[in-house]
Amino acid sequence: MYFDKSGMAGMQIPRFDIDLFSPDIMAAPFDAYRELRDLGPICEVPRYGLYAMGRHADVRQSLIDWEAFSSAHGVALNDTCNRYMTGTAIASDPPQHQRFRSLLARPLAPKRLMEMQARLADLADARVREMVGHAPFDAMAMLARHLPLSVISEMVGLPEEGRQRMMEWAAAGFNAMGASGVAQTDLAMPVMGEMVGYICDANLPERFREGSWAQALWHAVQQDELTTEEAQAILQGYVTPSLDTTIYTLGTILWLLATYQGQWEKLKSNPALITRCINEALRFEGPARGFSRVTTRDMLIGSHSLPAGARVMTVLPAANRDERRYPEPDCFDITRDASDHVGFGAGIHRCVGANLAMMELTVMLQAITRHVRQIEVLSTKRTDSTMLRGFERLDVRLS
Ligand code: HEM
């Protein structure tokens, strides 16, 4: 836990020399995360000019304390992307953030989600029934992407050519947030630039889909609630994070249920465990590898002095495996109450799409527990995204 500096000199911050973005560590990061936690509540990562936090209590508290840990200078790990994202909802502090957040959250309010639920449940049920007994197939393409691509991209409301590119833009949007010097970060930057260019086209709003989230933002501009630039910045909050995150989570849940003995049988015989299962999966293997904050003052983290202006990566999956918080953290147990995981973040920037994501995942798992007897994973390929963890391909057989 951290305290204000009160004249007391703090200890030097330990160095963490493992490269969290090397392909080997990205494929199997959990030992490195343990080392990060064991080194101390805060570590310096000189390779990337950052600090990193991996313990649950510290990560959670820094996310909650937005005055000391600001998002206003961006939450990516490199300066170029932080310049691009400044002024978006995720990269702002109150009072600006409150205004953006209330507009972002409007179409995601519980009443609006309830209106979508029956349609999502029907689509999920029909797709799962179609895939049971089918020859082996890629569950990422046929199951995990189904609801986000058929419904969510439509709700966002970009015209067809923009909708077609959302997956590519989402992947680039996350990769562009990575540490500088990492190949994926550099490759993603021009694609992200294209997305921003597309969204900022003055002729775009008249082509937004009727009744969509994008059109609601445009109406807010017409009502003088927002400037055009603000609406464009907020729209990025729907385009980038609304697809991949949920898609990776469903793929991961299928893999976990097929891999960790006894868990599928427990869920199948007791679907009331679905919410716990999703939270446990987000704790155990959530898709977000972490974001960052900038300190606004000198402070002590434990007994370590952290200066003002430090960029601190909150390593969410490390916090979610913290043995100081969760007994047997490396055990995937769907009966555990893991609802305080930080897979959706915490505090004022906690994921605004969390309820929608939970709903999409829930209706899929309800359909799966209803119609599937056995899930077999035949082969897997992980994504090389530096900011998201999940499968690019997951070949399965459902019987
Ligand atoms: C399982 C799926 C998802 C996961 C794991 C996830 C994860 C996260 C995390 C960790 C944050 C916090 C970022 C920070 O503190 O800097 C966040 C924020 C955000 N998420 Fe999600 N997300 C998911 C789904 C979605 C969906 C479906 C949407 C859109 C409909 C969405 C839109 C956003 C937005 C706009 C923010 C920024 C909120 C703010 O700054 O107030 N996310 N998400």
XYZ file of C-alpha atoms and ligand atoms in Angstrom:
442
model
C 0.000 0.000 0.000
C 1.243 3.518 -0.583
C 1.363 6.579 1.648
C 2.135 10.229 1.087
C 5.750 11.090 1.466
C 6.164 12.607 4.890
C 9.787 13.567 4.995
C 10.785 9.897 5.225
C 13.344 8.741 2.650
C 12.113 5.608 0.911
C 14.100 2.565 -0.196
C 15.249 2.279 -3.775
C 12.819 0.608 -6.115
C 13.898 -2.895 -7.260
C 14.632 -3.488 -10.949
C 12.620 -5.991 -12.930
C 14.722 -7.203 -15.837
C 12.458 -9.813 -17.441
C 11.085 -8.686 -20.805
C 7.316 -9.025 -20.392
C 6.885 -8.499 -24.147
C 9.253 -11.172 -25.428
C 7.340 -13.914 -27.269
C 8.290 -16.625 -24.726
C 7.154 -14.617 -21.736
C 3.978 -13.459 -23.469
C 3.118 -17.108 -24.171
C 3.627 -18.118 -20.516
C 3.824 -14.993 -18.353
C 2.762 -16.262 -14.944
C 6.195 -17.094 -13.463
C 7.420 -13.645 -14.504
C 4.356 -12.083 -12.889
C 5.141 -13.942 -9.634
C 8.668 -12.599 -9.736
C 7.318 -9.086 -10.265
C 5.070 -9.425 -7.194
C 7.813 -10.973 -5.070
C 10.357 -8.275 -5.889
C 8.198 -5.626 -4.237
C 5.011 -3.577 -4.476
C 6.570 -1.494 -7.263
C 9.423 -2.313 -9.653
C 11.348 -0.306 -12.174
C 11.366 -1.639 -15.750
C 14.313 0.302 -17.248
C 14.032 -1.494 -20.603
C 10.747 0.291 -21.284
C 11.185 3.435 -19.171
C 8.327 2.372 -16.897
C 7.484 1.196 -13.422
C 5.262 -1.847 -12.912
C 2.913 -2.976 -10.154
C 1.774 -6.571 -9.782
C 0.224 -6.976 -6.334
C -3.565 -6.993 -6.099
C -3.940 -4.444 -3.271
C -1.582 -1.914 -4.874
C -2.959 -2.291 -8.389
C -6.516 -1.921 -7.138
C -5.743 1.072 -4.959
C -3.798 2.895 -7.663
C -6.700 2.386 -10.107
C -9.119 3.768 -7.532
C -6.925 6.770 -6.599
C -7.236 8.704 -9.878
C -5.950 11.902 -8.268
C -2.558 10.356 -7.514
C -2.532 8.043 -10.569
C -3.760 10.085 -13.509
C -5.070 8.785 -16.842
C -4.972 12.214 -18.487
C -1.572 11.584 -20.104
C -2.818 8.380 -21.742
C -2.870 4.821 -20.409
C -0.713 3.213 -23.117
C 2.920 2.247 -22.600
C 4.440 4.534 -25.243
C 4.393 8.297 -25.831
C 3.163 8.263 -29.444
C 0.006 6.345 -28.614
C -0.513 8.411 -25.479
C -0.482 11.548 -27.615
C -3.079 9.998 -29.965
C -5.379 8.923 -27.130
C -5.290 12.048 -24.982
C -8.813 13.402 -24.618
C -10.559 10.038 -25.075
C -12.660 8.712 -22.194
C -10.040 6.211 -21.095
C -7.339 8.900 -21.190
C -9.017 11.582 -19.120
C -9.523 12.497 -15.459
C -12.568 14.087 -13.796
C -14.360 16.360 -14.435
C -13.908 15.692 -18.186
C -14.049 11.944 -17.621
C -17.402 12.074 -15.783
C -19.041 13.821 -18.711
C -17.556 11.406 -21.270
C -18.360 8.401 -19.163
C -22.035 9.308 -18.749
C -22.370 9.582 -22.539
C -20.446 6.354 -23.176
C -22.548 4.508 -20.633
C -25.958 5.612 -21.972
C -26.469 2.781 -24.482
C -24.924 0.325 -22.011
C -27.380 1.057 -19.174
C -29.073 -2.052 -17.694
C -32.455 -1.207 -19.266
C -30.912 -0.912 -22.744
C -28.999 -4.154 -22.255
C -32.166 -5.979 -21.201
C -33.674 -4.974 -24.548
C -30.799 -6.741 -26.329
C -30.728 -9.843 -24.176
C -33.390 -11.965 -25.893
C -31.837 -11.390 -29.311
C -28.358 -12.279 -28.065
C -29.669 -15.398 -26.300
C -31.493 -16.605 -29.438
C -28.445 -16.074 -31.633
C -26.209 -17.859 -29.124
C -28.594 -20.797 -28.820
C -28.946 -21.236 -32.573
C -25.193 -21.063 -33.200
C -24.298 -23.531 -30.423
C -26.911 -26.029 -31.650
C -25.465 -25.737 -35.162
C -21.939 -26.528 -33.937
C -22.733 -29.538 -31.692
C -21.828 -32.716 -33.575
C -20.192 -30.643 -36.329
C -16.767 -31.669 -37.675
C -13.898 -30.034 -35.700
C -13.976 -26.248 -36.126
C -12.260 -23.049 -35.032
C -14.199 -21.896 -31.970
C -12.772 -18.377 -32.238
C -14.335 -17.891 -35.668
C -17.540 -19.833 -35.165
C -18.424 -19.204 -31.501
C -16.349 -16.488 -29.856
C -16.704 -13.905 -32.643
C -20.358 -14.644 -33.318
C -22.156 -12.167 -31.015
C -19.554 -9.375 -31.116
C -19.479 -9.411 -34.919
C -23.163 -9.951 -35.613
C -24.646 -7.677 -32.948
C -22.108 -5.485 -31.166
C -20.423 -4.116 -34.285
C -23.923 -3.309 -35.588
C -24.803 -1.518 -32.329
C -21.651 0.616 -32.571
C -23.063 1.791 -35.881
C -20.207 2.497 -38.311
C -21.173 2.222 -42.002
C -20.461 -1.191 -43.550
C -16.883 -0.502 -44.737
C -15.941 0.738 -41.243
C -17.721 -2.195 -39.596
C -15.737 -4.603 -41.795
C -12.483 -3.115 -40.497
C -13.355 -3.014 -36.791
C -11.520 -6.253 -35.907
C -8.362 -5.054 -37.646
C -8.631 -1.632 -36.006
C -9.333 -3.141 -32.599
C -6.245 -5.371 -32.827
C -4.119 -2.419 -33.954
C -5.666 -0.145 -31.329
C -4.482 -2.490 -28.569
C -1.078 -3.271 -30.086
C -0.430 0.440 -30.599
C -0.667 0.811 -26.817
C 2.306 -1.499 -26.253
C 5.787 -0.641 -25.090
C 7.995 1.260 -27.532
C 10.606 -0.788 -29.342
C 8.293 -3.827 -29.526
C 7.668 -4.790 -33.184
C 3.880 -5.124 -32.839
C 3.635 -1.579 -31.431
C 5.413 -0.009 -34.409
C 3.434 -2.040 -36.962
C 0.121 -1.082 -35.378
C 0.699 2.664 -35.318
C -0.176 3.453 -38.978
C -3.301 1.253 -38.825
C -4.433 3.060 -35.711
C -3.762 6.353 -37.511
C -6.083 5.177 -40.315
C -8.818 4.400 -37.803
C -8.529 7.846 -36.244
C -8.594 9.391 -39.753
C -11.733 7.426 -40.647
C -13.532 8.396 -37.438
C -12.621 12.059 -37.902
C -14.023 12.246 -41.463
C -16.557 15.097 -41.407
C -18.952 13.158 -43.670
C -19.056 10.077 -41.468
C -21.805 11.024 -38.952
C -24.548 11.247 -41.559
C -23.803 7.598 -42.438
C -23.997 6.210 -38.871
C -26.571 3.427 -38.535
C -29.956 4.633 -37.329
C -30.390 4.042 -33.580
C -26.716 3.154 -33.049
C -24.341 4.199 -30.268
C -22.358 6.330 -32.725
C -25.498 8.134 -33.819
C -26.431 8.838 -30.187
C -23.048 10.543 -29.751
C -23.672 12.593 -32.863
C -27.077 13.640 -31.494
C -25.300 14.780 -28.325
C -23.113 17.014 -30.534
C -26.207 18.454 -32.170
C -27.679 19.137 -28.703
C -24.428 20.961 -27.733
C -23.655 18.362 -25.043
C -20.348 17.557 -26.786
C -18.016 19.045 -29.359
C -17.401 17.124 -32.591
C -13.830 16.360 -31.470
C -15.079 14.994 -28.146
C -17.648 12.770 -29.880
C -14.914 11.426 -32.178
C -12.697 10.721 -29.186
C -15.500 8.934 -27.331
C -16.409 6.884 -30.401
C -12.941 5.321 -30.262
C -14.013 3.897 -26.882
C -16.621 1.797 -28.666
C -14.576 0.869 -31.741
C -11.379 -0.384 -30.084
C -12.344 -2.321 -26.938
C -15.811 -3.701 -27.669
C -14.918 -6.782 -29.731
C -11.536 -8.469 -29.093
C -11.747 -8.373 -25.307
C -14.991 -10.340 -25.166
C -13.964 -12.613 -28.040
C -10.707 -13.619 -26.332
C -12.511 -14.166 -23.044
C -15.014 -16.634 -24.520
C -12.239 -18.568 -26.290
C -10.258 -18.716 -23.063
C -13.276 -19.942 -21.087
C -13.860 -22.800 -23.546
C -10.196 -23.767 -23.348
C -10.168 -23.602 -19.528
C -13.321 -25.718 -19.250
C -11.907 -28.337 -21.595
C -8.480 -28.342 -19.938
C -9.002 -28.097 -16.169
C -10.411 -31.385 -14.990
C -13.820 -31.436 -13.415
C -14.655 -27.771 -14.076
C -16.848 -28.404 -17.124
C -18.779 -31.147 -15.299
C -19.403 -28.748 -12.403
C -20.697 -26.041 -14.739
C -22.802 -28.409 -16.839
C -24.512 -29.828 -13.756
C -24.947 -26.407 -12.144
C -25.317 -23.518 -14.678
C -25.986 -21.191 -11.731
C -22.172 -21.110 -11.528
C -21.886 -19.286 -14.882
C -21.235 -15.827 -13.364
C -18.601 -17.267 -11.022
C -17.047 -19.157 -13.917
C -16.719 -15.965 -16.006
C -15.228 -14.005 -13.119
C -12.819 -16.819 -12.314
C -11.760 -16.981 -15.981
C -11.189 -13.209 -16.015
C -9.119 -13.579 -12.854
C -7.186 -16.599 -14.090
C -6.588 -15.580 -17.734
C -8.232 -12.200 -18.402
C -7.468 -10.708 -21.822
C -6.083 -7.294 -20.742
C -2.343 -7.478 -20.013
C -2.394 -4.046 -18.352
C -2.643 -0.308 -18.810
C -0.720 2.555 -17.225
C -1.107 5.687 -15.139
C 1.139 8.694 -14.432
C 1.824 9.708 -10.820
C 0.870 13.289 -9.985
C 3.046 13.597 -6.852
C 5.951 12.010 -5.028
C 4.781 9.118 -2.890
C 5.838 6.037 -0.990
C 4.707 2.656 -2.249
C 5.357 0.383 0.697
C 8.790 1.689 1.688
C 9.812 2.655 -1.866
C 9.890 6.269 -3.085
C 8.098 6.790 -6.379
C 8.559 10.229 -7.983
C 5.858 12.409 -9.527
C 5.627 11.975 -13.304
C 6.397 8.232 -13.235
C 4.532 6.055 -15.728
C 3.322 2.973 -13.862
C 2.008 -0.122 -15.605
C -0.770 -1.818 -13.648
C -0.166 -5.455 -14.546
C -3.736 -6.683 -14.153
C -3.123 -10.422 -14.727
C -0.284 -10.384 -12.173
C -2.631 -8.832 -9.608
C -5.259 -11.444 -10.412
C -2.834 -14.270 -9.525
C -1.589 -12.620 -6.316
C -1.230 -15.230 -3.579
C -1.571 -12.385 -1.056
C -5.207 -12.059 -2.195
C -6.281 -15.450 -3.612
C -5.490 -18.791 -1.988
C -4.001 -21.193 -4.568
C -4.104 -18.521 -7.278
C -2.825 -20.860 -10.007
C -5.780 -23.167 -9.532
C -8.769 -22.531 -11.858
C -11.813 -23.139 -9.696
C -15.234 -22.004 -10.940
C -16.727 -22.244 -7.450
C -14.379 -19.507 -6.179
C -15.840 -16.009 -5.657
C -13.355 -13.998 -7.725
C -15.658 -11.028 -8.273
C -13.042 -8.554 -6.991
C -10.623 -9.440 -9.811
C -9.175 -6.484 -11.710
C -9.702 -8.001 -15.167
C -12.167 -5.175 -15.859
C -9.950 -2.663 -14.035
C -11.258 -0.796 -10.957
C -12.357 2.683 -9.919
C -13.758 5.331 -12.246
C -12.330 3.768 -15.431
C -13.591 0.251 -14.619
C -14.758 -1.179 -17.929
C -17.910 0.606 -19.073
C -18.767 -2.421 -21.241
C -18.450 -4.946 -18.387
C -22.203 -5.602 -18.094
C -22.526 -6.056 -21.844
C -19.520 -8.393 -21.934
C -20.915 -10.391 -18.984
C -24.236 -10.668 -20.805
C -22.678 -11.861 -24.082
C -20.549 -14.426 -22.232
C -23.474 -15.551 -20.074
C -25.876 -16.238 -22.952
C -23.144 -18.176 -24.794
C -22.361 -20.288 -21.720
C -26.052 -20.875 -21.057
C -26.423 -22.226 -24.598
C -23.270 -24.322 -24.234
C -24.314 -25.872 -20.912
C -27.762 -26.558 -22.413
C -26.648 -28.313 -25.599
C -23.062 -29.547 -25.199
C -22.033 -32.772 -23.424
C -18.296 -32.582 -24.049
C -15.787 -29.935 -25.197
C -12.557 -31.252 -26.742
C -9.739 -28.873 -27.640
C -7.742 -30.267 -30.579
C -5.204 -27.493 -31.177
C -4.552 -23.874 -30.254
C -2.685 -20.840 -31.537
C -2.274 -17.813 -29.317
C -2.492 -14.246 -30.595
C 0.782 -12.312 -30.708
C -0.977 -9.186 -29.388
C 1.224 -7.491 -26.818
C -1.654 -5.951 -24.865
C -4.208 -8.769 -25.037
C -3.949 -12.432 -24.155
C -6.091 -15.013 -25.876
C -6.332 -17.414 -28.788
C -6.213 -16.517 -32.425
C -7.327 -20.043 -33.266
C -8.922 -22.701 -31.078
C -9.833 -25.925 -32.845
C -12.480 -27.837 -30.941
C -15.058 -30.573 -31.240
C -18.364 -30.237 -29.405
C -20.475 -33.313 -28.763
C -14.419 -9.330 -21.303
C -14.446 -8.179 -21.965
C -13.725 -6.926 -21.532
C -12.620 -6.770 -20.734
C -11.805 -7.848 -20.036
C -12.370 -5.340 -20.639
C -11.342 -4.772 -19.886
C -11.257 -3.412 -19.603
C -10.335 -2.820 -18.654
C -9.294 -3.584 -17.850
C -10.572 -1.486 -18.625
C -9.881 -0.443 -17.727
C -8.831 0.373 -18.425
C -8.105 1.324 -17.491
O -8.351 1.336 -16.294
O -7.239 2.073 -17.961
C -11.629 -1.217 -19.577
C -12.142 0.034 -19.859
C -13.013 0.277 -20.894
N -13.709 -0.652 -21.639
Fe -13.584 -2.649 -21.451
N -13.296 -4.676 -21.405
C -14.159 -5.602 -21.951
C -15.252 -5.341 -22.763
C -15.622 -4.090 -23.212
C -16.741 -3.807 -24.091
C -17.713 -4.869 -24.626
C -16.742 -2.451 -24.309
C -17.677 -1.597 -25.145
C -18.909 -1.794 -25.303
C -15.653 -1.882 -23.537
C -15.332 -0.539 -23.485
C -14.461 0.010 -22.566
C -14.255 1.458 -22.430
C -14.883 2.544 -23.280
C -13.354 1.618 -21.362
C -12.857 2.938 -20.789
C -13.801 3.330 -19.655
C -13.411 4.604 -18.948
O -12.315 5.110 -19.158
O -14.240 5.074 -18.155
N -14.999 -2.907 -22.896
N -12.037 -2.409 -20.157
